[in-house]
Short mmCIF file of C-alpha atoms and ligand atoms in Angstrom, two decimals:
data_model
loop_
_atom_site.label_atom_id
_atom_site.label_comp_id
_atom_site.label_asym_id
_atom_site.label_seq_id
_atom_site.Cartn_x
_atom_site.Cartn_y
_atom_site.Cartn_z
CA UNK A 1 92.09 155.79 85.27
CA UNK A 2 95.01 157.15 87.34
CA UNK A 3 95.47 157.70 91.05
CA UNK A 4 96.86 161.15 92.13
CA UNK A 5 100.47 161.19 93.24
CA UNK A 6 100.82 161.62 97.18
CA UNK A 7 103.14 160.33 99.85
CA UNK A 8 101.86 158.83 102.85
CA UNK A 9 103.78 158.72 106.25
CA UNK A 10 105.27 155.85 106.99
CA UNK A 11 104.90 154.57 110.52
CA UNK A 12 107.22 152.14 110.35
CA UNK A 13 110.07 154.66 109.64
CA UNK A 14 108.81 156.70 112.66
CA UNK A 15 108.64 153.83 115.56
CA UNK A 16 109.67 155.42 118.34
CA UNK A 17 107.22 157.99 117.81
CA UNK A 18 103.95 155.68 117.63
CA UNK A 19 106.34 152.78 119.19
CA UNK A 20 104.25 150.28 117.36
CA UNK A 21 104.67 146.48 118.27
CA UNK A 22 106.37 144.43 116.15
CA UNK A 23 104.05 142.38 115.54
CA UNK A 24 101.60 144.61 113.72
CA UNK A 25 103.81 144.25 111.01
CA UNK A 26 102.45 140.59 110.70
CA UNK A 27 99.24 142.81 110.00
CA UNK A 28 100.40 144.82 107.41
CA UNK A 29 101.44 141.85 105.24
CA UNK A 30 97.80 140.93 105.39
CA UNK A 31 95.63 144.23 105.55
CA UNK A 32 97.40 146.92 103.87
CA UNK A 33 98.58 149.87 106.51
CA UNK A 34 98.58 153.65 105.09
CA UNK A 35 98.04 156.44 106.93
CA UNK A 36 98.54 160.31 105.96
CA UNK A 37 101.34 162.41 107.00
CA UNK A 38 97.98 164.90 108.03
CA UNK A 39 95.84 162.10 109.91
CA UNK A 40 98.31 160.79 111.84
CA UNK A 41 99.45 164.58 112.54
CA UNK A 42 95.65 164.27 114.53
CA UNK A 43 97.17 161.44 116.99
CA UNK A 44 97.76 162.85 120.35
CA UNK A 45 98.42 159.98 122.53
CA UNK A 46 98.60 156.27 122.19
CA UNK A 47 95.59 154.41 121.16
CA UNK A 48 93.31 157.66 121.31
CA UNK A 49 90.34 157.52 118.51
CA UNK A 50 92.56 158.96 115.48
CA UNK A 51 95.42 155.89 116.30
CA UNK A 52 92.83 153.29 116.59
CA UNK A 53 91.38 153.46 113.11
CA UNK A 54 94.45 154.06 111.81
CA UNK A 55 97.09 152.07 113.39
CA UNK A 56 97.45 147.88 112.30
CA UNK A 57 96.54 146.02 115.86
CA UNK A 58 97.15 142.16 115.91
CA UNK A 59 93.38 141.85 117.05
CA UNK A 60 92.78 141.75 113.08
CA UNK A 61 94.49 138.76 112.24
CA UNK A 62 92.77 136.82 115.41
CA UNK A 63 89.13 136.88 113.88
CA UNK A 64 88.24 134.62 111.84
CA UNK A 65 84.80 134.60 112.91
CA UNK A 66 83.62 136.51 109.90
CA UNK A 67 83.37 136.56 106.55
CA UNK A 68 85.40 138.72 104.01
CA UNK A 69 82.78 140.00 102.35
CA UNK A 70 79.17 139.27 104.58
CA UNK A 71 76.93 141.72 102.32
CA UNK A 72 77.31 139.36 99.34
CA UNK A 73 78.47 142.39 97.02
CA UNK A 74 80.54 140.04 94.63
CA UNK A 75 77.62 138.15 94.39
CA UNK A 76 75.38 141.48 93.08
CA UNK A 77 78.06 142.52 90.68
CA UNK A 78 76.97 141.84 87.30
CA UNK A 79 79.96 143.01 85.84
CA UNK A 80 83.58 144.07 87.46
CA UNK A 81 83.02 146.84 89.55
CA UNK A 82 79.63 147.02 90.13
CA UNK A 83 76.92 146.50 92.45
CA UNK A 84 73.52 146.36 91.74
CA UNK A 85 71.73 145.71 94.68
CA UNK A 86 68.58 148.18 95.12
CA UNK A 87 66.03 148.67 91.57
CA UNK A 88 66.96 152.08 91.68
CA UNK A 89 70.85 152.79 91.96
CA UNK A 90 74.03 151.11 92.16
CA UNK A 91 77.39 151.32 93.33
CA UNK A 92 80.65 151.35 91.47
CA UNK A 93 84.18 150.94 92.95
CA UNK A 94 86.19 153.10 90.73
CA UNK A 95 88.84 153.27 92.79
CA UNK A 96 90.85 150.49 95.16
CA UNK A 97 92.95 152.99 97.39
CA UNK A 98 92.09 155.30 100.17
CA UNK A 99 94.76 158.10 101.95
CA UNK A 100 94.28 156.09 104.72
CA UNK A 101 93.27 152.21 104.93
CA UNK A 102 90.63 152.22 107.89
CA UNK A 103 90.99 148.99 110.51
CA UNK A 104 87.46 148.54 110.81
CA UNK A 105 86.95 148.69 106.91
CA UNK A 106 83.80 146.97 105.45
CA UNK A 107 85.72 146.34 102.28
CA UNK A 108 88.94 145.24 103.93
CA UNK A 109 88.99 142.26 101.60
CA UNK A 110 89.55 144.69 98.71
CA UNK A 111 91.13 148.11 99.35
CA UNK A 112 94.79 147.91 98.64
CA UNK A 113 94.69 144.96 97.16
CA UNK A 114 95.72 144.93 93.96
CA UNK A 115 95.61 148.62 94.24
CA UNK A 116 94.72 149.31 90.45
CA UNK A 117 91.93 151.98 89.69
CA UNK A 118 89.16 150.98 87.64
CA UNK A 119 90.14 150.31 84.19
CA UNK A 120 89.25 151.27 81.22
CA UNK A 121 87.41 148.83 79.71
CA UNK A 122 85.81 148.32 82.86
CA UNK A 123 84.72 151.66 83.03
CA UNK A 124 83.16 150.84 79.53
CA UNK A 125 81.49 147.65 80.32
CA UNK A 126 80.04 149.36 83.99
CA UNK A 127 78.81 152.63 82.04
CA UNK A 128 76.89 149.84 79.14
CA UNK A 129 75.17 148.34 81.98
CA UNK A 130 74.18 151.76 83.23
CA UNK A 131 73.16 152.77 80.12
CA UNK A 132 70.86 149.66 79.30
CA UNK A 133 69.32 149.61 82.61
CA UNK A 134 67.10 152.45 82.53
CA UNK A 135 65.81 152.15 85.94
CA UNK A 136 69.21 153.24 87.60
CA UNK A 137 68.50 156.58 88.44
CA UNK A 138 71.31 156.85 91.30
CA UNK A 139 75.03 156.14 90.72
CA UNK A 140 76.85 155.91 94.13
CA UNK A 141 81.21 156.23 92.96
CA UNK A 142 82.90 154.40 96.04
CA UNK A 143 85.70 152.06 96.08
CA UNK A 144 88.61 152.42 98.44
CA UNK A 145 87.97 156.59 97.69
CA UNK A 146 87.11 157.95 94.46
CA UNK A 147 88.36 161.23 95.04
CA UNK A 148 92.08 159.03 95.16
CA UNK A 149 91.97 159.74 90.96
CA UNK A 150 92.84 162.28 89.65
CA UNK A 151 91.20 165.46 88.24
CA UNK A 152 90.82 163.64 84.68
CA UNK A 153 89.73 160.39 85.55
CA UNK A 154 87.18 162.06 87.30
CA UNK A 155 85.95 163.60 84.47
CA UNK A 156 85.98 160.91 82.15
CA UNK A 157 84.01 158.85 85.06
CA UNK A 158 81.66 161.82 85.42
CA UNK A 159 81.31 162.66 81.86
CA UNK A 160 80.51 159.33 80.61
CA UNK A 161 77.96 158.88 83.70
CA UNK A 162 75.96 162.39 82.63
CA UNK A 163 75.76 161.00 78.99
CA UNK A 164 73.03 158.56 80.38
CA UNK A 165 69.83 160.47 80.80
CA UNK A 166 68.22 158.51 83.33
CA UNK A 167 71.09 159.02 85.69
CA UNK A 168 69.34 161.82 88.16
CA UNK A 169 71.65 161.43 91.24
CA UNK A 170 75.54 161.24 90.95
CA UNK A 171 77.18 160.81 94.57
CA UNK A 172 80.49 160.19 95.65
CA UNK A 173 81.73 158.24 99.10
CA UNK A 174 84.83 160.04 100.62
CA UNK A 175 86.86 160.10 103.18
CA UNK A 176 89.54 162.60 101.59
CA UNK A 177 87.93 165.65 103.43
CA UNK A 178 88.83 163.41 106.70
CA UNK A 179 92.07 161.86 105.68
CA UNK A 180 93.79 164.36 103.26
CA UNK A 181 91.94 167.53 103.47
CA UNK A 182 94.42 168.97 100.60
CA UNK A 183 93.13 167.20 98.23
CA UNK A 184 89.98 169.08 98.34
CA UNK A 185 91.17 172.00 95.57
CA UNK A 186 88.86 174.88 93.70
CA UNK A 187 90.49 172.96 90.99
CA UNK A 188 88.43 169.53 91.94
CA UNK A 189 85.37 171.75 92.93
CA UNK A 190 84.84 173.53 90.07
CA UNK A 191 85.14 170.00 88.50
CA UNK A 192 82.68 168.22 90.65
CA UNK A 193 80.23 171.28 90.37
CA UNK A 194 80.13 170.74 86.31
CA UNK A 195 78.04 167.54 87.12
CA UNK A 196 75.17 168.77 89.10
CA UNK A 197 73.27 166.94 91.04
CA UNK A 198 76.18 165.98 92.42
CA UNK A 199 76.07 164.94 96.31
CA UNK A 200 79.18 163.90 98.64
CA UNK A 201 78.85 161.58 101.54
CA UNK A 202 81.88 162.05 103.72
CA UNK A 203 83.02 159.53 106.58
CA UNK A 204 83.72 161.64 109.74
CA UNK A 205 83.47 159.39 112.83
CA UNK A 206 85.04 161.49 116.21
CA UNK A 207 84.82 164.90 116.66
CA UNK A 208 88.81 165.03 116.87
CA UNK A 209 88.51 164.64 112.66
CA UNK A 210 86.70 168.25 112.73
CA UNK A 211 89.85 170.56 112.23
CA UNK A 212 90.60 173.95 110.38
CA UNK A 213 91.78 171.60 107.62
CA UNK A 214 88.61 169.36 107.33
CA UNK A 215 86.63 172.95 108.05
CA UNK A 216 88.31 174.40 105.33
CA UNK A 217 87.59 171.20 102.99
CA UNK A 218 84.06 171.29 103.30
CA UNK A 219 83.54 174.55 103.07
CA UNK A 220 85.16 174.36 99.73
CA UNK A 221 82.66 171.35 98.54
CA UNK A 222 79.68 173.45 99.99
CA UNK A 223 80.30 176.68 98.38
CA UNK A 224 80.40 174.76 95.24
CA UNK A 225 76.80 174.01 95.92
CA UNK A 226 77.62 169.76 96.34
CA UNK A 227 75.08 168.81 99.42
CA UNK A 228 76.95 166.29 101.91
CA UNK A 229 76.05 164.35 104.33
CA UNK A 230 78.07 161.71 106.41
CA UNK A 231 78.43 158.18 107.30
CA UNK A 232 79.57 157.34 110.82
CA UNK A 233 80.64 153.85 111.56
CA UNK A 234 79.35 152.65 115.38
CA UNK A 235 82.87 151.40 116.75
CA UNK A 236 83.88 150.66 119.92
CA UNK A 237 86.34 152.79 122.32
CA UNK A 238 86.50 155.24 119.53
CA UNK A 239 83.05 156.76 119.31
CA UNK A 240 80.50 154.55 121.00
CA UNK A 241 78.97 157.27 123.96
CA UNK A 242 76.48 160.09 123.65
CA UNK A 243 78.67 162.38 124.27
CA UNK A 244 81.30 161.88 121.94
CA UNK A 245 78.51 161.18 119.55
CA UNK A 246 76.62 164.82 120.49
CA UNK A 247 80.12 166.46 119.36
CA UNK A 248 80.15 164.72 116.67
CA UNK A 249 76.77 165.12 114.73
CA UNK A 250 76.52 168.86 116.25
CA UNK A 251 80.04 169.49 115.04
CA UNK A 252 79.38 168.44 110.95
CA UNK A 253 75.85 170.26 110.71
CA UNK A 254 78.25 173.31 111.56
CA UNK A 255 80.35 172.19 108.59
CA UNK A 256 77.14 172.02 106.59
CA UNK A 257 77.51 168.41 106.41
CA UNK A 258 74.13 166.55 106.95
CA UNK A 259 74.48 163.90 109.68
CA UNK A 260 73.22 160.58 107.06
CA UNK A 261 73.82 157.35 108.30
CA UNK A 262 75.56 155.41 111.67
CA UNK A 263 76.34 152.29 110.66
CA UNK A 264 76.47 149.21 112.94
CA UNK A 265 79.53 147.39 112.04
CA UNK A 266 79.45 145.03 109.09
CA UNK A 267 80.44 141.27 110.15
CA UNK A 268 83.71 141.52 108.48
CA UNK A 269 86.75 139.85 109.16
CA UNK A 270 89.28 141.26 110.87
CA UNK A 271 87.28 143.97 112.72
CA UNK A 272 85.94 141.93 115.87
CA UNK A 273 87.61 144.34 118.11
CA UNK A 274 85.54 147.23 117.17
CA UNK A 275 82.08 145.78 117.15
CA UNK A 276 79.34 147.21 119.85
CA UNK A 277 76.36 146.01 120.47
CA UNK A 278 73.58 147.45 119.14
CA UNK A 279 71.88 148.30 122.12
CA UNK A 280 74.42 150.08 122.36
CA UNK A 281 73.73 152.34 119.63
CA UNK A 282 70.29 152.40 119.91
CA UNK A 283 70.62 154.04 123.54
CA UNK A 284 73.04 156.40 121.51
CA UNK A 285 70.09 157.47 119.25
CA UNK A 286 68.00 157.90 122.36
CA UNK A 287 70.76 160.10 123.75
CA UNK A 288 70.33 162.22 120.56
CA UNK A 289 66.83 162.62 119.42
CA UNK A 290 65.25 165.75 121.49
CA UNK A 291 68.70 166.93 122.75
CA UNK A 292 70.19 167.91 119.81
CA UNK A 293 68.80 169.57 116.37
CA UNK A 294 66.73 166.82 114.51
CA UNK A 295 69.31 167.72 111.77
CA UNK A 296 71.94 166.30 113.87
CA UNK A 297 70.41 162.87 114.06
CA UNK A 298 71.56 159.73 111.18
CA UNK A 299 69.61 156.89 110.74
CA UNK A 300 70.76 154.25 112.21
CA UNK A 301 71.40 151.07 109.72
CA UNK A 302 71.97 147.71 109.91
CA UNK A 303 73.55 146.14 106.52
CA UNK A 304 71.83 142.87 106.37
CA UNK A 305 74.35 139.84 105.90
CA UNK A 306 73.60 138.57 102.25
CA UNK A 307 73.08 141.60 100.27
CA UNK A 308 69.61 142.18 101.98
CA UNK A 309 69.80 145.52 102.38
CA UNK A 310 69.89 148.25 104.60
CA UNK A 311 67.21 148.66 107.48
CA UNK A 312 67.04 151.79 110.11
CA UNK A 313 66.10 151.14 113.55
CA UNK A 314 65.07 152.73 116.26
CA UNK A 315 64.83 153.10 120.05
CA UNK A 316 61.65 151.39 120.66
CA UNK A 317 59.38 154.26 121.65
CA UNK A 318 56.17 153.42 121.07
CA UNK A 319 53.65 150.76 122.02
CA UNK A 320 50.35 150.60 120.18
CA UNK A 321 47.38 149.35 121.52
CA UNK A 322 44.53 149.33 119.05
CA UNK A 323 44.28 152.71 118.25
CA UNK A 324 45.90 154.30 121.81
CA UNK A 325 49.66 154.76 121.18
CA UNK A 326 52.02 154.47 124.23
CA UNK A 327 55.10 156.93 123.58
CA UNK A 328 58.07 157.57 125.54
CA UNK A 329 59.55 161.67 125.47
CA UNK A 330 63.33 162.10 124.86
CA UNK A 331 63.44 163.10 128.44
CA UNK A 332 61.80 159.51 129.29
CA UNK A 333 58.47 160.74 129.99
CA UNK A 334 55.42 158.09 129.30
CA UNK A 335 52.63 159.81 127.25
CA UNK A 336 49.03 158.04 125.59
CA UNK A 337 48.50 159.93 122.21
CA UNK A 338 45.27 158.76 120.64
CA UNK A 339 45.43 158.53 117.17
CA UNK A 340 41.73 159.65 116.37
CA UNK A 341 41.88 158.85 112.32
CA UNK A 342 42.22 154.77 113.40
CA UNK A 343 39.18 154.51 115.81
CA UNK A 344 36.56 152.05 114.61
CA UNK A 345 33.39 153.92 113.11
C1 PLP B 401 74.17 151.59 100.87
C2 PLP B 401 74.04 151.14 99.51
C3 PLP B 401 73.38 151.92 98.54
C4 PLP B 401 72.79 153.26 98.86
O1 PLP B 401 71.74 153.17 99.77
P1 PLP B 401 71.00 154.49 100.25
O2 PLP B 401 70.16 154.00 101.36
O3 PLP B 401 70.23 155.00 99.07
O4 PLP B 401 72.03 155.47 100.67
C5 PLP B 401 73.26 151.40 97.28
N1 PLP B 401 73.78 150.20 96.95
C6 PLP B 401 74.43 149.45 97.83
C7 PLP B 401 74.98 148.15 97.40
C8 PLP B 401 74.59 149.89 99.15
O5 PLP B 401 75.25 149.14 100.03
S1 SF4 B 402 88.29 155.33 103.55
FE1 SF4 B 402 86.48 154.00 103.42
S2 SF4 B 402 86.99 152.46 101.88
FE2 SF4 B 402 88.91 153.44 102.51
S3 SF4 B 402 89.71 152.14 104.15
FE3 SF4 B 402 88.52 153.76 105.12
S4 SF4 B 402 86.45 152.88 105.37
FE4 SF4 B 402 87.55 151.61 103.85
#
């Protein structure tokens, strides 16, 4: 497997512009630091929402509160590459670099690192286990970013992954259309639209990351009939109010991008600084449901520590009493709804 070529800016080179402090450079020997010429075009001020996710703060190498790697996913990887941690579907990292490396990654132990794409005999060994495991129905490609190989890696991924007839679902986690728009190509569409059902889950998480470019990206992907939806990560001083969160959500279901999941923030090392609480983003999904289109509105997940799982909460609304139901409006309003198929005979 082979990356695409690309340059990334280099901030370093560029000081006074961002007029970084030295010290983050103490960072970068630890967490790799890349950001695109294009993302970091999206900066307008110091520390705004594009620079934090982007820009090495010393704040990552003063937690060590956390683990590397909380959701166990080395543990759930029967072979290099993959993880197989629901019946159903499984995850493979075909790829170890991203356009950009996020701050607030959940796989900050592993992108960069290294760097090397999936091999080939790894490929191999991942697509045997696929292929003997006939209840995998769902193969998620993640990594760092897929969408980092090229055009024929992706093909060979894809290709050997449609050979398996029980694979139903193929979907790929991206951030390219948020990081490096250009990448997004008829070229690669017409690709990606070979292996139907095909689905993209994007990572948009500020409204600022909505631009002609990222527009014009997802467009692309949608007029080549691949349904996406989006992952948001809950993180703090970037994107953690209603509002910011309204212009968010409303903002992608205009890009025909299905709001999917918010994620609270794994417990990973080296990304204290942008943890909320999640009170905190359950009041944001109380600030959504009923205001905006019910399109507009992710579940909101918490990744269990030890490869438990993923579970969706909610504001809590309701209060049950036998078989009277206590509910509370979107506009805060108390209301008894009787639900007349539980009452005792
Ligand atoms: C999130 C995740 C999936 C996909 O879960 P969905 O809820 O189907 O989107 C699959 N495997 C692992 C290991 C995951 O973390
Ligand atoms: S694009 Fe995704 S995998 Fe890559 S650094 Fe950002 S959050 Fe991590």
């Amino acid at each position: 497997m082979h990356y695409i070529n690309h340059t990334t800016a280099s901030i370093y080179n560029t000081n006074t512009e961002y007029n970084l402090p030295a010290n983050t450079r103490l960072v970068s020997a630890r967490y790799p630091v890349r950001v695109t010429d294009y993302y970091a075009s999206l900066i307008t001020k110091p520390d705004d929402a594009i620079w934090k996710q982007c820009m090495p703060d010393v704040r990552e190498l003063e937690d060590f509160s956390q683990c590397p790697d909380p959701l166990d996913e080395s543990a759930l990887s029967p072979v290099p590459g993959l993880i197989h941690r629901y019946p159903d579907r499984v995850v493979l990292l075909v790829s170890n670099r991203c356009p950009v490396y996020c701050r607030f990654c959940m796989r900050k132990r592993l992108v960069g690192s290294g760097d090397a794409p999936m091999g080939d005999a790894e490929l191999r060994a991942a697509l045997h286990y696929i292929a003997t495991h006939s209840d995998i129905h769902d193969v998620i490609l993640s990594g760092g970013d897929p969408l980092m190989l090229d055009n024929e890696s992706l093909q060979t991924i894809l290709t050997g992954l449609r050979a398996i007839p029980h694979v139903t679902i193929i979907r790929i986690g991206t951030r390219v259309p948020v990081t490096l728009p250009s990448r997004i190509t008829p070229e690669l569409c017409a690709l990606l639209s070979i292996f139907h059902p095909l689905y993209i889950n994007t990572h948009f998480n500020h409204p600022d990351e909505i631009t002609s470019d990222s527009t014009t990206a997802c467009a692309l992907l949608a007029d080549a009939g691949i349904p996406m939806g989006n992952q948001t990560v809950l993180l703090k001083g970037v994107n953690d109010t209603v509002e910011t969160m309204r212009r968010l959500m409303t903002g992608l279901l205009a890009l025909r991008v299905r709001p999917y999941y918010l994620h609270q923030m794994d417990l990973v090392q080296g990304t204290a600084h942008f943890r909320t609480s999640v009170r905190t983003g359950l009041e944001i999904i109380r600030g959504l449901r009923g205001h905006i289109s019910g399109l507009a509105i992710p579940h909101y997940v918490i990744d269990l520590p030890g490869g438990k799982g993923k579970v969706a909460i909610l504001p809590d609304d309701v209060e049950i009493i036998g078989s009277t139901l206590l509910l509370r409006t979107y506009t805060g309003e108390r209301v008894t709804y009787q639900d007349i198929t539980d009452l005792p005979e």
